[in-house]
mmCIF file of C-alpha atoms in Angstrom:
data_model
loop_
_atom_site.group_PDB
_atom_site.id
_atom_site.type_symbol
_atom_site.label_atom_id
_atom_site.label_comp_id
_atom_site.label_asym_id
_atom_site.label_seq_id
_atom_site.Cartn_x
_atom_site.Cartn_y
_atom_site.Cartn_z
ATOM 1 C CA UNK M 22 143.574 44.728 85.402
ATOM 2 C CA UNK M 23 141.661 44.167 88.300
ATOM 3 C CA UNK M 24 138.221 44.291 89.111
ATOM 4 C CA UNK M 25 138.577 46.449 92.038
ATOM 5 C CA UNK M 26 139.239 49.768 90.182
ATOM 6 C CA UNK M 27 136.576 49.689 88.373
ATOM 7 C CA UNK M 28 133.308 51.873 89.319
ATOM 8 C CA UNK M 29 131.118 50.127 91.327
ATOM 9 C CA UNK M 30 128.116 51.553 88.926
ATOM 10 C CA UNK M 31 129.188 51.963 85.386
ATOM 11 C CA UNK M 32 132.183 49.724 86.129
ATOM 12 C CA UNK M 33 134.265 51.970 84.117
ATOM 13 C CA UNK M 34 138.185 51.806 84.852
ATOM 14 C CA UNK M 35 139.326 54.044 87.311
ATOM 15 C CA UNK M 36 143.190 53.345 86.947
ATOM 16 C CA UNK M 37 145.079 56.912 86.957
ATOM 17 C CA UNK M 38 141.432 58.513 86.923
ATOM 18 C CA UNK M 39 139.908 60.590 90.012
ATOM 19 C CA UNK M 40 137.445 58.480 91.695
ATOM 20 C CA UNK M 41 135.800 58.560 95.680
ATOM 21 C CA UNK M 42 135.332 55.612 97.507
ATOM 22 C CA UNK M 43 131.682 54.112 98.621
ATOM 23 C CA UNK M 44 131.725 51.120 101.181
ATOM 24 C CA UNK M 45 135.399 50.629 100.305
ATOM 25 C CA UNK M 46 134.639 50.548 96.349
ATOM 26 C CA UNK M 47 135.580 53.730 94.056
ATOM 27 C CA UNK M 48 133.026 55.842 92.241
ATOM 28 C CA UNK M 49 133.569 57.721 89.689
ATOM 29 C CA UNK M 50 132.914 61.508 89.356
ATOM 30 C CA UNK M 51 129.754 61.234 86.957
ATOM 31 C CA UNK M 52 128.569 58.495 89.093
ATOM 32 C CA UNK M 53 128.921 59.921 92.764
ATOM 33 C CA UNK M 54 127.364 62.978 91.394
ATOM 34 C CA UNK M 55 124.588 60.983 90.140
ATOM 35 C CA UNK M 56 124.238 58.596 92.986
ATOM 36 C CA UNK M 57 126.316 59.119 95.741
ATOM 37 C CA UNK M 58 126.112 63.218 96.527
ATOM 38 C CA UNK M 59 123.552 65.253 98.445
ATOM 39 C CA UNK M 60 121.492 67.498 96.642
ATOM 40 C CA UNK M 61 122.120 71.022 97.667
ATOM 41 C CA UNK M 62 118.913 72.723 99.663
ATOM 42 C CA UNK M 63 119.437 75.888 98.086
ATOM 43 C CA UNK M 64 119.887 75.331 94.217
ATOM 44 C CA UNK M 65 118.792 71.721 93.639
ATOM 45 C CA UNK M 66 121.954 70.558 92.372
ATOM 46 C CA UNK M 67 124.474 67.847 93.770
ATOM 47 C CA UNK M 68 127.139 68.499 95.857
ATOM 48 C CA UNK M 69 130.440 67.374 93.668
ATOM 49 C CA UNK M 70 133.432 65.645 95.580
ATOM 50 C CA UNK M 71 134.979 69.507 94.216
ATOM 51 C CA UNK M 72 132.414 71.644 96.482
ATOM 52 C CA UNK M 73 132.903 72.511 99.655
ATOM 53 C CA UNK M 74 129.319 70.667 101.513
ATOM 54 C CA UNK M 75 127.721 72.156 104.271
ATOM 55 C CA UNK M 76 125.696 70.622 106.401
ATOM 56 C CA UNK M 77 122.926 71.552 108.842
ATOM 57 C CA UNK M 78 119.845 69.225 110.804
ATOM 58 C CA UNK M 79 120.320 66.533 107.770
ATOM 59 C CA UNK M 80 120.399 69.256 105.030
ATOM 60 C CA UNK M 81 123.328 69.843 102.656
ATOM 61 C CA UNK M 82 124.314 73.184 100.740
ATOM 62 C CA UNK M 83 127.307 74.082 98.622
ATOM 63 C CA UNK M 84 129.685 76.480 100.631
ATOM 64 C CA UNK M 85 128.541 79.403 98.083
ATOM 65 C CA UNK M 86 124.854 78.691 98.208
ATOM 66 C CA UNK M 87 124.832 79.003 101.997
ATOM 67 C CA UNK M 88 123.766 82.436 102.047
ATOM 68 C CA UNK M 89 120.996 84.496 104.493
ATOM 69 C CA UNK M 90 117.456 84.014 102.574
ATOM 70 C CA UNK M 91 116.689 88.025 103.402
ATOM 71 C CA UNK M 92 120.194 89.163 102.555
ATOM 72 C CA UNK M 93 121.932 86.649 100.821
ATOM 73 C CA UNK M 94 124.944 87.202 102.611
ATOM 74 C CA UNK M 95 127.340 84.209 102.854
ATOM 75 C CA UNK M 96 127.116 82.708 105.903
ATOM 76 C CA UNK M 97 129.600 79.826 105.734
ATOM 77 C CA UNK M 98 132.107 81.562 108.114
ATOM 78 C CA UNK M 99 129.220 83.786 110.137
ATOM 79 C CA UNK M 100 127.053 82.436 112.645
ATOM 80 C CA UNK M 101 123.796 81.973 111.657
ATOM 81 C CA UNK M 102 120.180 81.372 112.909
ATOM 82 C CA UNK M 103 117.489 79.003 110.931
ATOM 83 C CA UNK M 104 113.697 80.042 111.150
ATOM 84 C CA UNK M 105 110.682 77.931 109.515
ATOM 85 C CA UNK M 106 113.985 75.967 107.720
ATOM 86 C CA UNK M 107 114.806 79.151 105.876
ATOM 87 C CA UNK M 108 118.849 80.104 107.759
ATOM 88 C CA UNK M 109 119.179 83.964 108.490
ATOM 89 C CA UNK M 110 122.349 86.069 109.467
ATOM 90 C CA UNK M 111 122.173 87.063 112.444
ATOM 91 C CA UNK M 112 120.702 91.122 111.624
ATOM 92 C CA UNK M 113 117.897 89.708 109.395
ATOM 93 C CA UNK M 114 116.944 87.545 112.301
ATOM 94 C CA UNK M 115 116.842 90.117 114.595
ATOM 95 C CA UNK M 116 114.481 91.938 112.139
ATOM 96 C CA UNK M 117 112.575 89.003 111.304
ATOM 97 C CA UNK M 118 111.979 88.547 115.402
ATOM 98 C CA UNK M 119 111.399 92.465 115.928
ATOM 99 C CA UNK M 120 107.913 94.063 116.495
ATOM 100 C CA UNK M 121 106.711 95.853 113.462
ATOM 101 C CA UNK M 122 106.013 99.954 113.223
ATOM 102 C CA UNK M 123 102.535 100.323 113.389
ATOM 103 C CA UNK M 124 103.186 103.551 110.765
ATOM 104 C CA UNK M 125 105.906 102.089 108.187
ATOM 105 C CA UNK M 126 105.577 97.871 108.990
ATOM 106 C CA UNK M 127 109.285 98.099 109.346
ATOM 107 C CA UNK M 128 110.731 95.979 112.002
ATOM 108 C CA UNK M 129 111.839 97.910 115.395
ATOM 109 C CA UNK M 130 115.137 96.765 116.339
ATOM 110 C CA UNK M 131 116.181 96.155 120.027
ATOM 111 C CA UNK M 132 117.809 99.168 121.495
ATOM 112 C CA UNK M 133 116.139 101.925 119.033
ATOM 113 C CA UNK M 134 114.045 104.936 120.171
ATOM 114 C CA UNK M 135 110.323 104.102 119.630
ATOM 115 C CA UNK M 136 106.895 105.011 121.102
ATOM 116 C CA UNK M 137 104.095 102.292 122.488
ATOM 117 C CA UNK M 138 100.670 103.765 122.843
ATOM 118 C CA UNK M 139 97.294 101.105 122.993
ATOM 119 C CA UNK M 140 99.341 97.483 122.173
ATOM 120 C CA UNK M 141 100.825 99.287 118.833
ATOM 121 C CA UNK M 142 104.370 100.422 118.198
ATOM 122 C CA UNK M 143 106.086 102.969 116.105
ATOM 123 C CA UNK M 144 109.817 103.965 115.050
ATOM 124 C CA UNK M 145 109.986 107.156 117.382
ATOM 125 C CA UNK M 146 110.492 109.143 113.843
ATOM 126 C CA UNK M 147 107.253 107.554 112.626
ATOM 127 C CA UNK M 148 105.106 108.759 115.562
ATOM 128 C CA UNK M 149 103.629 111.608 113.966
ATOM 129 C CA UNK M 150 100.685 114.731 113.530
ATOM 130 C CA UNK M 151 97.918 113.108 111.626
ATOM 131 C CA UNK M 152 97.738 116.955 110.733
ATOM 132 C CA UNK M 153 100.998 118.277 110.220
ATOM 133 C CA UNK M 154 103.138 115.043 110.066
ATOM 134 C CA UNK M 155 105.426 116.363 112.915
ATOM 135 C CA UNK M 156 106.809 113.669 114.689
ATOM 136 C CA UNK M 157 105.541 114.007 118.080
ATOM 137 C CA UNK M 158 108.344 112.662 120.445
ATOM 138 C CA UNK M 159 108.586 113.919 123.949
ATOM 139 C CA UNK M 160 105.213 116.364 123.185
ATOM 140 C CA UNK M 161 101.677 115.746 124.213
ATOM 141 C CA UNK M 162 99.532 114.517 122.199
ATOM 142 C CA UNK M 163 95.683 113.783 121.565
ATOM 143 C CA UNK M 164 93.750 111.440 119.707
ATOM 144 C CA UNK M 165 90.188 111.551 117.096
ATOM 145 C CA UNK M 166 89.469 108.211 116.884
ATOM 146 C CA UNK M 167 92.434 106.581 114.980
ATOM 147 C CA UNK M 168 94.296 109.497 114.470
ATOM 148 C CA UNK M 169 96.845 111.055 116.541
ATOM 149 C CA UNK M 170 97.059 115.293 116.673
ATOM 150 C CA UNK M 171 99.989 116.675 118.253
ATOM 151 C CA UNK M 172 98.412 119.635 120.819
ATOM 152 C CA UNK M 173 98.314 122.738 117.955
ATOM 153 C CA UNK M 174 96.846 121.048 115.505
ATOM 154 C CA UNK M 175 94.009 119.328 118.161
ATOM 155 C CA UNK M 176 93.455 123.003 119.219
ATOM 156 C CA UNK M 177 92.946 124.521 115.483
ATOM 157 C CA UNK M 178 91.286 121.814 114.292
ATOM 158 C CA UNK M 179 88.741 120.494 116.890
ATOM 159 C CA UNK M 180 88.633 123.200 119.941
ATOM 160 C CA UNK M 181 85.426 125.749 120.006
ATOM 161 C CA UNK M 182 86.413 128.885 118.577
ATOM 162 C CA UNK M 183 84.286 132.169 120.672
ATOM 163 C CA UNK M 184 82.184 133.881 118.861
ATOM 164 C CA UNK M 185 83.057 136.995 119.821
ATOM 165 C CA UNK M 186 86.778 137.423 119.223
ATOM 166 C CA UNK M 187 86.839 134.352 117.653
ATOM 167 C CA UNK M 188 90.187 132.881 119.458
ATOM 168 C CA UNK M 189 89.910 129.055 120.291
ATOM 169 C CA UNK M 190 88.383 128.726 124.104
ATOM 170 C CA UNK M 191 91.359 126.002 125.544
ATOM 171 C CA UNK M 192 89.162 125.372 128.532
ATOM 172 C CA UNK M 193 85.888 126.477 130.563
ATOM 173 C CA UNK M 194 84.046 129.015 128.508
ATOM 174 C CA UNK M 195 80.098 129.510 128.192
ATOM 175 C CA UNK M 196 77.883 128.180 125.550
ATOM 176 C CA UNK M 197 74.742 130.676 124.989
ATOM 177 C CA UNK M 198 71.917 130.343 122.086
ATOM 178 C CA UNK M 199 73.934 127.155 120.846
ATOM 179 C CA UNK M 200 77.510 129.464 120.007
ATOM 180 C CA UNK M 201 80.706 129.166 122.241
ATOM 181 C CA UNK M 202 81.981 132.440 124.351
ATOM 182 C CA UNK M 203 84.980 132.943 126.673
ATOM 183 C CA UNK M 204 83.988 133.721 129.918
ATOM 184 C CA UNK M 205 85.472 137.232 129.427
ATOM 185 C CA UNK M 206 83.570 137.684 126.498
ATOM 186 C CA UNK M 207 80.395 137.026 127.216
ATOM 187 C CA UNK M 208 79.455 140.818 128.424
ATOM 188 C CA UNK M 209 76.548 143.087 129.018
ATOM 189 C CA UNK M 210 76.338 144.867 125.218
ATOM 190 C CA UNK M 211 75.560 147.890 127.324
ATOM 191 C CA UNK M 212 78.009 148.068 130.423
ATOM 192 C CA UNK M 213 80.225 145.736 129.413
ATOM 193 C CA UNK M 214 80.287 143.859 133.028
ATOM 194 C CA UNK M 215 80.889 139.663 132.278
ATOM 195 C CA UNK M 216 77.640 137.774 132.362
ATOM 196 C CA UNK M 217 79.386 134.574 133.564
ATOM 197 C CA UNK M 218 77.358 133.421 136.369
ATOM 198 C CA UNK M 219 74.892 136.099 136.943
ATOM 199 C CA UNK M 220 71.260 136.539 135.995
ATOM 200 C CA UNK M 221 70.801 137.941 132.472
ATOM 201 C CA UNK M 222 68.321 137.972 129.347
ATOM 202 C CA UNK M 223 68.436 139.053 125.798
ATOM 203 C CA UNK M 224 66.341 141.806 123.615
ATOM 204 C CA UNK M 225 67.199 141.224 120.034
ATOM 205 C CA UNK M 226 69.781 138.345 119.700
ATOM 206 C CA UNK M 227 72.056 140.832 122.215
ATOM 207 C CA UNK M 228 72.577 139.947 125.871
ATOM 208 C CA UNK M 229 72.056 142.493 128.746
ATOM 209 C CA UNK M 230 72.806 142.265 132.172
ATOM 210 C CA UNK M 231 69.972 142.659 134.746
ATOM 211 C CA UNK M 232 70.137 146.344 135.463
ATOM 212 C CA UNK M 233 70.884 147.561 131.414
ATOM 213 C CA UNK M 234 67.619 145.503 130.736
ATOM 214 C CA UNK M 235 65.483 147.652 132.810
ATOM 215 C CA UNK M 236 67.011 151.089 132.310
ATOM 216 C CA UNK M 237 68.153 150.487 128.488
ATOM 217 C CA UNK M 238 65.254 147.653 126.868
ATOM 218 C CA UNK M 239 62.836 146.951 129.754
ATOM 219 C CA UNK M 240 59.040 148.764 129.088
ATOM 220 C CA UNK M 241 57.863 150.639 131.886
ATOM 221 C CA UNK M 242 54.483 149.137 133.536
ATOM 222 C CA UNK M 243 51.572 151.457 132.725
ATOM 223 C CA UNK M 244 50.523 150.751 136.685
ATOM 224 C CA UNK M 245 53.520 151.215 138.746
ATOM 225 C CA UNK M 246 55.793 153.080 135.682
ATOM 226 C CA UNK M 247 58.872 150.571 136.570
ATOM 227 C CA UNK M 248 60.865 148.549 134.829
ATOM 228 C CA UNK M 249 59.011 145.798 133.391
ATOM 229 C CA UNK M 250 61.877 142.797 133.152
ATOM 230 C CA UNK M 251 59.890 139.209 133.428
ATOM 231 C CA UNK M 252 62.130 138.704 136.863
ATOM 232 C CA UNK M 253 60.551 137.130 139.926
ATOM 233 C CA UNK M 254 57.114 138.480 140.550
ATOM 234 C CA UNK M 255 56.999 140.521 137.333
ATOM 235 C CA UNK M 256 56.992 137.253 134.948
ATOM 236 C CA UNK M 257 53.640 137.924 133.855
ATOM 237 C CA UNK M 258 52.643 140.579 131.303
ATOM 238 C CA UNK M 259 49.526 142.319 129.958
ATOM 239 C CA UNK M 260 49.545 144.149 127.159
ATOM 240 C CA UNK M 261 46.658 146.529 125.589
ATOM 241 C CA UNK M 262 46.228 149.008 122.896
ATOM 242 C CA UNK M 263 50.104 149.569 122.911
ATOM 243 C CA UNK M 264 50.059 149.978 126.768
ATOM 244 C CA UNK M 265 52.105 147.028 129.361
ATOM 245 C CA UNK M 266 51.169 146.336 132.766
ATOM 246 C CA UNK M 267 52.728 143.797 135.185
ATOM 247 C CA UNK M 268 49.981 140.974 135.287
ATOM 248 C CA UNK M 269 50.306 141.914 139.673
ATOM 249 C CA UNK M 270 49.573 146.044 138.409
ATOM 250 C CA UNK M 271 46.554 145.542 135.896
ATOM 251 C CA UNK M 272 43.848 146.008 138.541
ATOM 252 C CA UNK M 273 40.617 148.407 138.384
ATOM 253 C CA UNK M 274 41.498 151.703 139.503
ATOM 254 C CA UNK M 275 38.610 152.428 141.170
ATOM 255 C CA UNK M 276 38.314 149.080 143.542
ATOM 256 C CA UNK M 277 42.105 147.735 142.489
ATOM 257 C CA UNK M 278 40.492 144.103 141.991
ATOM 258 C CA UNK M 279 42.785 142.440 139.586
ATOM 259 C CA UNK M 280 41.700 142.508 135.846
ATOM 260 C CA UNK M 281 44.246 139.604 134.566
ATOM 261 C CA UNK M 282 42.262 137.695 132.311
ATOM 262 C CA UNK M 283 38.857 139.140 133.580
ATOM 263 C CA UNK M 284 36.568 141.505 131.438
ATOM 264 C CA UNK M 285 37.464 145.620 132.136
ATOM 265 C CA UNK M 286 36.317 148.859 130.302
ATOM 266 C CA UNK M 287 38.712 151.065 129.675
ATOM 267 C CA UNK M 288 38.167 154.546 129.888
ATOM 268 C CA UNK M 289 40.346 157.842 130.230
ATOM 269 C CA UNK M 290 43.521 156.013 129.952
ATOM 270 C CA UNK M 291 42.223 153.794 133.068
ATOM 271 C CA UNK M 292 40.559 150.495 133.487
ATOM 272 C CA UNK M 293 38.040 149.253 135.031
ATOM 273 C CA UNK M 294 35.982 146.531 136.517
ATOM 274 C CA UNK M 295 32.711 146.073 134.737
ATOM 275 C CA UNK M 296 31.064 146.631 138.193
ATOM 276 C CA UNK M 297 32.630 150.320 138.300
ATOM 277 C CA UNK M 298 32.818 150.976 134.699
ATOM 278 C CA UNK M 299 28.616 151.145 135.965
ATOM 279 C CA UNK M 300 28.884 153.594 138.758
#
């Protein structure tokens, strides 16, 4: 016996024994596994001269441990893509790479319906109602904030409702003593005509157009007996013993000098200046 069949690190004999060769010297199985093989990347364990060995940028696998690190599906006849040293199949990478749904964090894959709105994205499926959880799609849609309100569910929740039929008002509309009115609703509560643009006041919480507020609420001036309405000249108002005079009418009726905030006698339902109230 020779010394060239024995291992070259136990230095057992090797004759009629399975062995692998090292620098031209045999090895013996217990040996190269010890010394000789690459550790696999995956499971930590050499690489026997019986395993298949993979290899990829100076690290080894066994054939089965080559598998996708998302997945593990066996990639040692699929092509294959390697990402912070960690080797995908080729779907995981694509999800791995893929923008992420703003709604779910699932990746978007290329070629699948989604919707981009302010730098985020979202699985077309997970665009949806904050309300109602509709997906939204190819609708309109409105936004509180954060949250996103298809156009129904804006409308009920955050549109004026009138205060008169109470419908929602959708657009225009006239806001009177702090409350929201359509246009068409906001009426005279005598006549009935709109008030939208045109002069108006109120008696009692109700609103009246111009000419109901003289012939319907107004008082009558005890001077000239018309229509006392606080309009234009007649915004001034005097008021004694249950009697109303435009400030313009309250004059003595004997030299018609004007008693506003001046000192008068009354006397037989008139007034007068304390100069007649002498005569």
């Amino acid at each position: 016996m020779t010394d060239s069949m024995n291992c070259k690190y136990c230095r057992e004999d090797l004759s009629g024994k399975k062995y692998v060769k090292q620098e031209e010297k045999p090895v013996c199985v217990r040996c190269h596994d010890k010394f000789c093989a690459n550790n696999c990347t995956e499971c930590r364990r050499p690489i026997g001269i019986d395993s298949k060995e993979l290899q990829h940028k100076g690290r080894y696998w066994h054939a089965d441990c080559f598998r996708c690190y998302k997945c593990y599906k066996p990639l040692a006849k699929e092509s294959f893509s390697a990402k912070d040293d960690r080797i995908m199949c080729g779907k995981c990478s694509s999800r791995e790479d893929a923008p992420r749904c703003h709604a779910c964090y699932k990746a978007i894959l290329a070629g699948s319906e989604n919707v981009e709105y302010k730098g985020n994205v979202w699985h077309e499926d997970c665009f949806t109602c904050y309300q109602c959880k509709k997906p939204i799609r190819s609708q309109s849609f409105l936004t509180k904030g954060t949250d996103i309100y298809c156009g129904p569910c804006h409308e009920k929740k955050f549109a004026k409702t009138c205060v008169s039929c109470k419908q929602t008002i959708t657009s225009g509309g006239v806001n009177y003593q702090e409350q929201p009115w359509h246009s068409e609703c906001f009426v005279c509560s005598s006549c009935r005509k709109p008030l939208s643009g045109t002069r108006f006041t109120s008696h009692e919480e109700k609103a009246f157009c111009v000419d109901c507020y003289k012939t319907t609420v107004a008082k009558k001036c005890n001077g000239c007996q018309n229509p006392i309405t606080g309009f234009g000249k007649a915004t001034n108002v005097v008021n004694y013993e249950g009697s109303s005079w435009h400030e313009h009418c309250f004059n003595c009726k004997k030299c018609s000098l004007s008693l506003a905030n001046k000192r008068f006698v009354a006397n037989g339902g008139n007034i007068f200046c304390s100069d007649c109230a002498k005569v």
